[in-house]
Amino acid sequence: MQKDIRRLSFILLFAPFALWILLLIILPHMGMVILSLREKVAPRVYEFSFANYIDFMQEPIYWNTLLRTGSMSLLVTALALLIGFPIAYYIAKIAGKRSKGALFLLCLIPLWVSDLIRAFGWILLLRETGVVSSTLQWSGLASEPVEFLYNDATVVMGLVYTVILFMIVPLVSTMDGMDDAMIEAGYNLGGNGPTVLRRIIIPYAMPGIVSGCIVVFMLTAGSYLTPILLGGKNSSWFTEQIYEQFISRYNWESGAAFGFLLLFFTSFVVWLGLKLSGQTLSSTVAKS
Amino acid sequence: MAQRRNPAFLFGYRLYVAAFFLFLAAPLVAAGTFAFNDSLFPALPWQGFTLDWFFNDTEPKLGMFHDRRLLRGLYYSFVIATMVSLLSVFVGTCNAFLFVRVQFPYKNFFYILMVLPLVIPGVILGISILVLASTVANGVEETFNYEIEFLRPGISLVVLGQFSFITTITSLVITARLRKFDETMEEAAFNLGASRARVLRTVTLPFLWPAMFAAGIVAFLVSFENFNTTLFLVGSEAPLTITMFDRMVKVGSTPVLNAVSFFLMVGSAALALLSILVQRDKTAT
């Protein structure tokens, strides 16, 4: 009797989980991979082949875009870590009790504002007739309108802006748990600032760093809005290629292949990062 | 580190933090402020304060509350976000009980599966669900000559797409709360003769309720602002973000988009604050 109840409640709890993961994650991804392995040989006739992947390899624009997306995403991740780490440390360890909560809240609010609005804000600031350009002209630093949009530097800046909070928030929550006495001990044992940072603070913050980097990298590589809006129609971002194959060309087979390649590529980078840092997915992102 | 820093270093550090928050605020302030500029373009010079971009009912300065398309987008976003939060809180709560209370084989593996949707790029979630839904719908149409409406791009597909990864977020929030639950409280209730359902209703769920509510708000906000997944699943009933994006790219921006941005910012801030308050109150008692 008792055993039956337990079994029943397990089934009832497991069913929603299984349906969700199976129907919305596993089957769709398998479907995508299968679709990517089909080649249209005649109208409504398909054959199993690697043609879509071969096309990808033979067209330098495609794989250049993927490599470009990947390397720029890594750059954005590194910048977000470099810029965000001191901020997170300040919030977690230096700020007083009251200002700590306020600063953390200030960090959370932009998180709830859509990417679209944030990118829109940057457009208003940076375009030729935008606020920065007008201010520069008004102050006499520039004699004519300056266009800041549609270059790589702006895209990187915009992406760092969009994702940096996903770096800061896990870092703050990890470093919050660190005992100040550990830092104190480091100094008492004769360490200076950089040594304490390198041997105590960074190792302690490692799960936060890795989890922040994974989320930031995935968000950047998979982002669509910021590169398009700040980089213009020719920003050469990989998600844009996927969109074009799917919506503009209606070539779903090759779009599915592109999607799988992006997934494979980003998962590979994340896997590599986890191996190199000696962390696991369940010890970082999944930690709750 | 703080204890040993010299004042000049600390001053520089503070300056850096201040500059960072300025950077954080700049585009939001820009997006919000021009909503009140009495001009046809969201740009300087400042032409004076106006509320026309919210309430005016005639072209060319059609305010957001009279702009049919924007209002329709807002309505669809609202419907989608409500359905996504209800669904994802329900499944998230089941997941929390499953992973905190029940022992079963390969639990760790399933836990990683549960977290996985969070690290799959949204675009890929979108296209994979689109592909599967279309395949199924086409298959059914060819064999049975019956059109399954809800598997075609539209609100239902957008809900499914957003639900697929937002459930991970709600699950993590609710799981964290359930882990803190003191199980002796349930045992005490059992000892006092309560039934299983009654314990769940009077002891466990009241404890979990703030987390469920907060998770629901988070789900609502994430759904409302989602773009990447929605982009591929959207049919003719476009939610607000898509409507705004279309207008930004095709028509060019007028301050009415600033008005919508301002409206959304205030709305998200209020909801986020509400979720923080709900969680804080209950943990104190």
Coordinates of C-alpha atoms in Angstrom, one line a residue:
Chain A
M1 CA 0.0 0.0 0.0
Q2 CA 2.6 2.5 1.1
K3 CA 4.8 1.4 -1.7
D4 CA 2.0 1.9 -4.3
I5 CA 1.4 5.4 -3.1
R6 CA 5.1 6.2 -3.4
R7 CA 5.2 4.8 -6.9
L8 CA 2.1 6.7 -7.9
S9 CA 3.4 10.0 -6.6
F10 CA 6.7 9.4 -8.4
I11 CA 4.9 8.8 -11.7
L12 CA 2.7 11.8 -11.2
L13 CA 5.7 14.0 -10.5
F14 CA 7.9 12.5 -13.2
A15 CA 5.3 12.8 -15.9
P16 CA 5.3 16.6 -16.4
F17 CA 9.0 16.7 -16.3
A18 CA 9.3 13.9 -18.8
L19 CA 6.7 15.4 -21.1
W20 CA 8.4 18.7 -21.0
I21 CA 12.0 17.5 -21.6
L22 CA 10.9 14.9 -24.2
L23 CA 8.4 16.9 -26.3
L24 CA 10.0 20.3 -26.1
I25 CA 13.8 19.6 -25.8
I26 CA 14.8 16.1 -26.9
L27 CA 12.4 15.4 -29.8
P28 CA 12.7 18.9 -31.4
H29 CA 16.5 18.7 -31.3
M30 CA 16.5 15.2 -32.8
G31 CA 14.0 16.5 -35.4
M32 CA 16.4 19.3 -36.2
V33 CA 19.3 17.0 -36.7
I34 CA 17.3 14.7 -38.9
L35 CA 16.1 17.6 -41.0
S36 CA 19.6 18.8 -41.4
L37 CA 20.6 15.5 -42.9
R38 CA 18.1 15.6 -45.7
E39 CA 18.8 16.8 -49.2
K40 CA 16.1 17.9 -51.6
V41 CA 16.8 15.9 -54.8
A42 CA 13.5 16.7 -56.5
P43 CA 10.3 18.5 -55.5
R44 CA 9.0 16.7 -52.4
V45 CA 11.7 14.0 -52.7
Y46 CA 14.4 13.9 -50.1
E47 CA 17.5 11.8 -49.6
F48 CA 19.7 11.2 -46.6
S49 CA 22.9 13.1 -47.2
F50 CA 25.5 15.4 -45.6
A51 CA 24.9 17.9 -48.4
N52 CA 23.9 20.7 -46.1
Y53 CA 27.1 20.4 -44.1
I54 CA 29.2 20.1 -47.2
D55 CA 27.6 23.3 -48.4
F56 CA 28.5 24.9 -45.2
M57 CA 32.1 23.9 -45.5
Q58 CA 32.3 25.0 -49.1
E59 CA 31.0 28.4 -48.5
P60 CA 33.7 30.5 -46.7
I61 CA 31.1 33.2 -45.8
Y62 CA 29.2 30.7 -43.7
W63 CA 32.0 29.2 -41.6
N64 CA 33.7 32.6 -41.4
T65 CA 30.6 33.9 -39.8
L66 CA 30.5 31.1 -37.3
L67 CA 34.1 31.6 -36.4
R68 CA 33.6 35.3 -36.1
T69 CA 30.6 34.9 -33.9
G70 CA 32.5 32.5 -31.7
S71 CA 35.6 34.6 -31.3
M72 CA 33.7 37.8 -30.7
S73 CA 31.6 36.0 -28.1
L74 CA 34.7 34.9 -26.4
L75 CA 36.0 38.4 -26.5
V76 CA 32.7 39.7 -25.0
T77 CA 32.9 37.0 -22.3
A78 CA 36.4 38.0 -21.4
L79 CA 35.5 41.7 -21.3
A80 CA 32.4 41.1 -19.2
L81 CA 34.5 39.2 -16.7
L82 CA 37.2 41.8 -16.6
I83 CA 34.8 44.7 -16.2
G84 CA 32.3 42.9 -14.0
F85 CA 34.6 41.2 -11.5
P86 CA 35.7 44.5 -9.8
I87 CA 32.1 45.6 -9.6
A88 CA 31.0 42.3 -8.2
Y89 CA 33.8 42.4 -5.6
Y90 CA 32.9 45.9 -4.7
I91 CA 29.2 45.0 -4.1
A92 CA 30.0 41.8 -2.2
K93 CA 32.9 42.8 -0.1
I94 CA 33.6 46.6 0.0
A95 CA 30.2 48.4 0.0
G96 CA 28.6 49.0 3.3
K97 CA 25.5 46.9 4.3
R98 CA 22.9 49.4 3.1
S99 CA 24.6 50.5 -0.2
K100 CA 25.2 46.8 -1.0
G101 CA 21.5 46.0 -1.3
A102 CA 20.9 49.2 -3.2
L103 CA 23.8 48.6 -5.7
F104 CA 22.7 45.0 -6.2
L105 CA 19.1 46.1 -6.9
L106 CA 20.5 48.7 -9.4
C107 CA 22.2 45.8 -11.1
L108 CA 19.0 43.7 -11.2
I109 CA 16.7 46.3 -12.7
P110 CA 18.3 46.5 -16.2
L111 CA 18.1 42.7 -16.2
W112 CA 14.4 43.0 -16.4
V113 CA 14.4 45.4 -19.3
S114 CA 14.2 43.8 -22.7
D115 CA 17.3 43.6 -24.9
L116 CA 15.3 45.4 -27.5
I117 CA 14.8 48.5 -25.4
R118 CA 18.5 48.5 -24.3
A119 CA 19.7 48.2 -27.9
F120 CA 17.2 50.9 -28.8
G121 CA 18.6 53.2 -26.1
W122 CA 22.1 52.7 -27.5
I123 CA 20.9 53.6 -31.0
L124 CA 19.4 56.8 -29.7
L125 CA 22.7 57.6 -28.0
L126 CA 25.2 56.6 -30.7
R127 CA 23.6 57.2 -34.1
E128 CA 24.6 60.1 -36.4
T129 CA 21.9 62.3 -35.1
G130 CA 22.1 60.8 -31.6
V131 CA 22.8 62.3 -28.2
V132 CA 26.6 61.7 -28.1
S133 CA 27.1 63.0 -31.6
S134 CA 25.0 66.1 -30.8
T135 CA 26.8 66.7 -27.6
L136 CA 30.2 66.5 -29.3
Q137 CA 29.2 69.0 -31.9
W138 CA 27.7 71.3 -29.3
S139 CA 30.8 71.3 -27.2
G140 CA 32.9 71.9 -30.3
L141 CA 34.8 68.6 -30.1
A142 CA 33.5 67.5 -33.5
S143 CA 32.7 69.7 -36.4
E144 CA 30.1 67.4 -38.1
P145 CA 27.9 64.5 -37.1
V146 CA 29.7 61.4 -36.0
E147 CA 28.3 57.9 -36.7
F148 CA 29.2 55.4 -33.9
L149 CA 26.8 52.7 -35.0
Y150 CA 27.5 49.8 -37.4
N151 CA 31.0 48.9 -36.5
D152 CA 32.4 45.9 -34.6
A153 CA 33.5 47.9 -31.5
T154 CA 30.0 49.1 -31.0
V155 CA 28.6 45.6 -31.4
V156 CA 31.1 44.3 -28.8
M157 CA 30.3 47.2 -26.4
G158 CA 26.5 46.6 -26.8
L159 CA 26.9 42.9 -26.3
V160 CA 29.0 43.4 -23.1
Y161 CA 26.3 45.8 -21.9
T162 CA 23.5 43.3 -22.6
V163 CA 25.2 40.3 -20.8
I164 CA 27.4 41.8 -18.1
L165 CA 24.7 41.5 -15.5
F166 CA 24.6 37.8 -16.0
M167 CA 28.2 37.8 -15.0
I168 CA 27.9 40.1 -12.0
V169 CA 25.0 38.4 -10.4
P170 CA 26.5 34.9 -10.0
L171 CA 29.8 36.5 -9.0
V172 CA 28.2 38.6 -6.2
S173 CA 26.3 35.6 -4.9
T174 CA 29.5 33.4 -4.8
M175 CA 31.7 36.0 -3.2
D176 CA 29.0 37.0 -0.7
G177 CA 29.6 33.6 0.9
M178 CA 33.3 34.2 1.4
D179 CA 34.4 34.9 4.9
D180 CA 36.4 38.2 5.2
A181 CA 38.7 36.4 7.6
M182 CA 40.1 34.4 4.7
I183 CA 41.3 37.6 3.0
E184 CA 42.6 38.9 6.3
A185 CA 44.5 35.7 6.8
G186 CA 46.0 36.0 3.4
Y187 CA 47.4 39.4 4.3
N188 CA 48.6 38.3 7.7
L189 CA 50.6 35.5 6.1
G190 CA 52.4 38.2 4.1
G191 CA 50.5 38.3 0.9
N192 CA 50.0 41.5 -1.0
G193 CA 46.9 42.6 -3.0
P194 CA 47.6 40.7 -6.2
T195 CA 48.7 37.5 -4.4
V196 CA 45.6 37.5 -2.2
L197 CA 43.5 38.1 -5.3
R198 CA 45.2 35.3 -7.2
R199 CA 45.5 32.7 -4.5
I200 CA 42.4 33.3 -2.4
I201 CA 39.7 35.3 -4.0
I202 CA 39.7 34.0 -7.5
P203 CA 39.9 30.3 -6.5
Y204 CA 37.0 30.9 -4.2
A205 CA 35.0 32.7 -6.8
M206 CA 35.7 30.1 -9.5
P207 CA 32.2 28.4 -9.6
G208 CA 30.7 31.9 -10.0
I209 CA 33.2 32.8 -12.7
V210 CA 32.6 29.6 -14.7
S211 CA 28.9 29.8 -14.4
G212 CA 28.9 33.5 -15.4
C213 CA 31.1 32.8 -18.3
I214 CA 29.0 29.9 -19.6
V215 CA 25.8 31.9 -19.5
V216 CA 27.4 35.0 -21.0
F217 CA 29.0 33.1 -23.8
M218 CA 25.8 31.2 -24.7
L219 CA 23.7 34.4 -24.6
T220 CA 26.2 36.2 -26.7
A221 CA 26.7 33.5 -29.3
G222 CA 22.9 33.0 -29.5
S223 CA 22.0 36.7 -29.5
Y224 CA 20.2 38.2 -32.5
L225 CA 19.0 41.7 -31.6
T226 CA 22.1 43.5 -30.5
P227 CA 24.3 42.5 -33.4
I228 CA 21.6 43.4 -35.9
L229 CA 20.5 46.6 -34.4
L230 CA 23.9 48.0 -33.5
G231 CA 25.9 46.3 -36.3
G232 CA 23.5 46.9 -39.1
K233 CA 22.2 44.4 -41.7
N234 CA 25.7 43.3 -42.4
S235 CA 26.9 42.5 -38.9
S236 CA 27.7 38.9 -40.0
W237 CA 26.3 37.2 -36.9
F238 CA 25.6 33.5 -37.2
T239 CA 22.0 33.7 -35.8
E240 CA 21.3 36.1 -38.6
Q241 CA 22.4 33.4 -41.1
I242 CA 20.0 30.9 -39.5
Y243 CA 17.2 33.4 -39.7
E244 CA 18.0 34.1 -43.3
Q245 CA 18.0 30.4 -44.2
F246 CA 14.7 29.8 -42.3
I247 CA 12.6 32.8 -43.0
S248 CA 14.0 34.6 -46.0
R249 CA 15.1 31.6 -48.2
Y250 CA 12.7 29.1 -46.7
N251 CA 15.6 26.6 -46.8
W252 CA 14.8 24.7 -43.6
E253 CA 17.2 21.8 -44.3
S254 CA 20.3 24.1 -44.4
G255 CA 18.9 26.3 -41.6
A256 CA 18.6 23.2 -39.4
A257 CA 22.2 22.3 -40.2
F258 CA 23.3 25.8 -39.2
G259 CA 21.4 25.6 -36.0
F260 CA 22.9 22.3 -35.1
L261 CA 26.4 23.6 -35.9
L262 CA 25.9 26.6 -33.6
L263 CA 24.6 24.3 -30.9
F264 CA 27.5 21.9 -31.4
F265 CA 30.1 24.7 -31.5
T266 CA 28.8 26.5 -28.4
S267 CA 28.5 23.2 -26.4
F268 CA 32.0 22.3 -27.4
V269 CA 33.4 25.6 -26.1
V270 CA 31.4 25.3 -22.9
W271 CA 32.6 21.7 -22.4
L272 CA 36.2 22.8 -23.1
G273 CA 35.8 25.6 -20.6
L274 CA 34.5 23.3 -17.9
K275 CA 37.3 20.8 -18.5
L276 CA 40.0 23.5 -18.3
S277 CA 38.6 25.0 -15.1
G278 CA 37.9 21.7 -13.5
Q279 CA 34.2 22.5 -12.9
T280 CA 31.1 20.6 -13.8
L281 CA 27.8 21.8 -15.1
S282 CA 26.0 20.7 -12.0
S283 CA 28.5 22.5 -9.7
T284 CA 28.1 25.9 -11.5
V285 CA 25.0 26.8 -13.5
A286 CA 22.8 24.2 -11.8
K287 CA 23.8 25.3 -8.3
S288 CA 20.8 26.7 -6.6
Chain B
M1 CA 41.6 43.6 0.4
A2 CA 39.5 46.5 1.5
Q3 CA 41.1 46.8 4.8
R4 CA 44.6 47.5 3.5
R5 CA 43.8 49.8 0.6
N6 CA 45.2 53.3 0.5
P7 CA 42.6 56.1 0.1
A8 CA 43.7 57.1 -3.5
F9 CA 43.1 53.5 -4.7
L10 CA 39.8 53.3 -3.0
F11 CA 38.8 56.6 -4.5
G12 CA 39.7 55.4 -8.0
Y13 CA 37.8 52.2 -7.4
R14 CA 34.7 54.1 -6.3
L15 CA 35.0 56.3 -9.4
Y16 CA 35.2 53.1 -11.6
V17 CA 32.0 51.7 -9.9
A18 CA 30.3 55.0 -10.4
A19 CA 31.3 55.1 -14.1
F20 CA 30.0 51.6 -14.5
F21 CA 26.6 52.4 -13.1
L22 CA 26.5 55.5 -15.4
F23 CA 27.2 53.1 -18.3
L24 CA 24.4 50.8 -17.1
A25 CA 21.9 53.6 -16.9
A26 CA 22.7 55.6 -20.0
P27 CA 20.7 53.8 -22.7
L28 CA 17.8 53.2 -20.4
V29 CA 17.6 56.9 -19.6
A30 CA 17.9 57.7 -23.3
A31 CA 15.1 55.3 -24.2
G32 CA 12.8 56.6 -21.5
T33 CA 13.5 60.3 -21.7
F34 CA 12.6 60.9 -25.4
A35 CA 9.1 59.6 -24.7
F36 CA 8.5 63.1 -23.3
N37 CA 10.1 65.1 -26.1
D38 CA 7.7 67.2 -28.1
S39 CA 9.3 66.3 -31.4
L40 CA 8.6 63.8 -34.2
F41 CA 12.1 62.2 -33.8
P42 CA 13.6 60.6 -30.7
A43 CA 16.7 62.9 -30.9
L44 CA 18.1 66.2 -29.6
P45 CA 17.3 69.1 -29.5
W46 CA 14.8 69.0 -26.7
Q47 CA 11.6 70.5 -27.8
G48 CA 9.8 70.7 -24.5
F49 CA 7.9 68.3 -22.4
T50 CA 4.8 66.4 -23.7
L51 CA 2.6 63.4 -22.9
D52 CA 1.4 63.2 -26.5
W53 CA 3.4 60.1 -27.2
F54 CA 1.2 58.3 -24.6
F55 CA -2.2 59.9 -25.0
N56 CA -2.5 61.8 -28.3
D57 CA -5.1 60.3 -30.7
T58 CA -4.2 61.8 -34.0
E59 CA -1.4 61.3 -36.5
P60 CA 1.4 62.1 -36.9
K61 CA 1.8 62.1 -33.1
L62 CA -0.2 59.0 -32.4
G63 CA 0.3 58.0 -28.8
M64 CA 0.9 54.4 -27.7
F65 CA -2.5 54.1 -26.0
H66 CA -4.2 54.9 -29.4
D67 CA -1.9 52.9 -31.6
R68 CA -3.9 49.7 -32.4
R69 CA -1.0 47.6 -33.5
L70 CA 1.1 48.3 -30.4
L71 CA -1.9 47.7 -28.1
R72 CA -2.6 44.4 -29.9
G73 CA 1.1 43.4 -29.4
L74 CA 0.8 44.3 -25.8
Y75 CA -2.3 42.2 -25.4
Y76 CA -0.7 39.2 -27.1
S77 CA 2.4 39.6 -25.0
F78 CA 0.2 39.7 -21.9
V79 CA -1.8 36.5 -22.9
I80 CA 1.4 34.6 -23.7
A81 CA 3.2 35.7 -20.6
T82 CA 0.3 34.7 -18.4
M83 CA 0.0 31.2 -19.9
V84 CA 3.7 30.7 -19.8
S85 CA 4.0 31.6 -16.1
L86 CA 1.0 29.4 -15.1
L87 CA 2.4 26.4 -17.0
S88 CA 6.0 26.9 -16.0
V89 CA 5.2 27.4 -12.3
F90 CA 3.1 24.2 -12.3
V91 CA 5.8 22.1 -13.9
G92 CA 8.5 23.9 -11.9
T93 CA 6.7 23.0 -8.6
C94 CA 6.4 19.3 -9.7
N95 CA 10.1 19.3 -10.6
A96 CA 11.0 20.8 -7.2
F97 CA 9.2 18.0 -5.4
L98 CA 10.6 15.4 -7.8
F99 CA 14.2 16.5 -7.3
V100 CA 14.2 17.4 -3.6
R101 CA 11.9 14.7 -2.2
V102 CA 12.0 11.6 -4.4
Q103 CA 15.0 9.3 -4.8
F104 CA 15.2 7.6 -8.2
P105 CA 17.8 6.1 -10.5
Y106 CA 19.9 8.5 -12.7
K107 CA 18.6 11.5 -10.7
N108 CA 21.8 13.5 -11.4
F109 CA 21.5 12.9 -15.1
F110 CA 17.8 14.0 -15.1
Y111 CA 18.8 17.1 -13.1
I112 CA 21.3 18.1 -15.7
L113 CA 18.6 17.5 -18.4
M114 CA 16.4 19.9 -16.5
V115 CA 19.0 22.6 -16.4
L116 CA 20.1 22.2 -20.0
P117 CA 17.4 24.4 -21.7
L118 CA 18.9 27.4 -19.9
V119 CA 22.2 27.0 -21.9
I120 CA 20.7 26.2 -25.3
P121 CA 20.6 29.4 -27.4
G122 CA 17.1 30.7 -27.8
V123 CA 17.3 30.8 -31.5
I124 CA 17.9 27.0 -31.6
L125 CA 15.1 26.3 -29.2
G126 CA 12.9 28.3 -31.5
I127 CA 13.8 26.6 -34.8
S128 CA 13.9 23.1 -33.3
I129 CA 10.3 23.4 -31.9
L130 CA 9.2 25.0 -35.2
V131 CA 10.7 22.1 -37.2
L132 CA 9.1 19.4 -35.0
A133 CA 5.7 21.1 -34.8
S134 CA 5.6 21.6 -38.6
T135 CA 6.7 18.1 -39.3
V136 CA 3.9 16.7 -37.1
A137 CA 1.3 19.1 -38.5
N138 CA 2.3 18.3 -42.1
G139 CA 2.3 14.6 -41.4
V140 CA -1.2 14.7 -39.9
E141 CA -2.5 16.9 -42.7
E142 CA -1.2 14.5 -45.4
T143 CA -2.4 11.3 -43.8
F144 CA -5.7 12.4 -42.2
N145 CA -6.3 15.6 -44.1
Y146 CA -6.8 17.4 -40.8
E147 CA -5.1 20.7 -40.0
I148 CA -3.8 21.0 -36.4
E149 CA -4.1 24.7 -36.0
F150 CA -2.1 25.0 -32.8
L151 CA 1.1 23.5 -34.2
R152 CA 1.4 26.3 -36.8
P153 CA 3.3 29.4 -35.9
G154 CA 1.2 31.5 -33.6
I155 CA 0.4 32.1 -29.9
S156 CA 0.3 28.5 -28.9
L157 CA 3.7 27.7 -30.4
V158 CA 5.2 30.9 -28.9
V159 CA 3.9 29.7 -25.5
L160 CA 5.4 26.2 -26.0
G161 CA 8.8 27.7 -27.1
Q162 CA 9.1 30.1 -24.1
F163 CA 7.8 27.5 -21.7
S164 CA 10.6 25.1 -22.8
F165 CA 13.3 27.2 -21.2
I166 CA 11.4 29.3 -18.6
T167 CA 10.4 26.1 -16.8
T168 CA 14.1 25.7 -15.9
I169 CA 14.2 29.1 -14.3
T170 CA 11.0 28.5 -12.2
S171 CA 12.2 25.0 -11.3
L172 CA 15.5 26.3 -9.9
V173 CA 13.8 29.1 -7.9
I174 CA 11.2 26.8 -6.4
T175 CA 13.7 23.9 -5.8
A176 CA 16.0 26.3 -3.9
R177 CA 13.1 27.2 -1.6
L178 CA 11.9 23.6 -1.0
R179 CA 15.5 22.6 0.0
K180 CA 15.2 25.1 2.9
F181 CA 12.0 23.4 4.1
D182 CA 12.3 21.7 7.5
E183 CA 10.8 18.3 7.0
T184 CA 10.2 17.8 10.7
M185 CA 7.3 20.3 10.3
E186 CA 5.6 17.8 8.0
E187 CA 6.3 15.0 10.4
A188 CA 4.8 16.9 13.2
A189 CA 1.6 17.5 11.2
F190 CA 1.4 13.8 10.3
N191 CA 1.8 12.9 14.0
L192 CA -1.0 15.2 14.8
G193 CA -3.1 13.1 12.5
A194 CA -3.2 15.2 9.3
S195 CA -3.6 13.5 6.0
R196 CA -1.1 13.7 3.1
A197 CA -3.2 16.2 1.1
R198 CA -3.9 18.3 4.2
V199 CA -0.2 18.5 5.1
L200 CA 0.5 19.6 1.5
R201 CA -2.2 22.2 1.6
T202 CA -1.7 23.6 5.1
V203 CA 2.1 23.2 5.7
T204 CA 4.2 22.7 2.6
L205 CA 2.4 24.8 0.0
P206 CA 2.1 27.9 2.2
F207 CA 5.8 27.7 2.8
L208 CA 6.5 27.3 -0.9
W209 CA 3.9 29.9 -2.1
P210 CA 6.2 33.0 -2.0
A211 CA 8.8 31.2 -4.2
M212 CA 6.1 30.1 -6.6
F213 CA 4.7 33.6 -6.8
A214 CA 8.2 35.1 -7.3
A215 CA 9.0 32.4 -9.9
G216 CA 5.7 33.3 -11.7
I217 CA 6.7 36.9 -11.9
V218 CA 10.1 36.1 -13.2
A219 CA 8.6 33.8 -15.8
F220 CA 6.1 36.6 -16.8
L221 CA 8.9 39.1 -17.2
V222 CA 11.2 36.8 -19.1
S223 CA 8.4 35.8 -21.4
F224 CA 7.4 39.4 -22.0
E225 CA 10.8 40.5 -23.1
N226 CA 11.8 37.3 -24.9
F227 CA 12.7 37.8 -28.5
N228 CA 15.1 35.1 -29.9
T229 CA 12.8 32.1 -29.4
T230 CA 9.7 34.0 -30.2
L231 CA 11.1 35.3 -33.5
F232 CA 10.8 31.9 -35.2
L233 CA 7.5 30.8 -33.7
V234 CA 5.5 33.9 -34.3
G235 CA 2.5 33.9 -36.6
S236 CA 0.2 36.8 -37.4
E237 CA -0.4 37.5 -33.7
A238 CA 2.9 39.2 -33.0
P239 CA 3.7 40.1 -29.4
L240 CA 5.0 43.5 -28.4
T241 CA 8.8 42.9 -28.8
I242 CA 8.3 41.6 -32.3
T243 CA 6.0 44.5 -33.3
M244 CA 8.4 47.0 -31.9
F245 CA 11.4 45.4 -33.7
D246 CA 9.5 45.4 -37.0
R247 CA 8.7 49.1 -36.6
M248 CA 12.3 49.9 -35.6
V249 CA 13.8 48.2 -38.6
K250 CA 11.2 48.9 -41.3
V251 CA 9.5 52.2 -40.4
G252 CA 12.2 53.9 -38.4
S253 CA 11.7 55.0 -34.9
T254 CA 9.4 57.7 -33.6
P255 CA 9.1 58.6 -29.9
V256 CA 6.1 56.3 -29.6
L257 CA 8.6 53.5 -29.2
N258 CA 10.2 55.5 -26.4
A259 CA 6.8 55.7 -24.8
V260 CA 6.4 51.9 -25.0
S261 CA 9.9 51.5 -23.6
F262 CA 9.2 53.7 -20.7
F263 CA 5.9 51.9 -20.0
L264 CA 7.7 48.5 -20.1
M265 CA 10.5 49.7 -17.9
V266 CA 8.1 51.0 -15.2
G267 CA 6.1 47.8 -15.5
S268 CA 9.0 45.5 -15.2
A269 CA 10.5 47.4 -12.3
A270 CA 7.2 47.3 -10.4
L271 CA 6.8 43.6 -10.9
A272 CA 10.4 42.9 -10.0
L273 CA 10.1 44.9 -6.8
L274 CA 6.9 43.0 -6.0
S275 CA 8.6 39.7 -6.3
I276 CA 11.4 40.8 -4.1
L277 CA 9.0 42.1 -1.4
V278 CA 7.0 38.9 -1.5
Q279 CA 10.1 36.7 -1.0
R280 CA 11.6 39.0 1.7
D281 CA 8.4 39.2 3.9
K282 CA 8.0 35.5 4.2
T283 CA 11.6 34.6 4.9
A284 CA 11.6 37.1 7.8
T285 CA 8.7 35.3 9.6

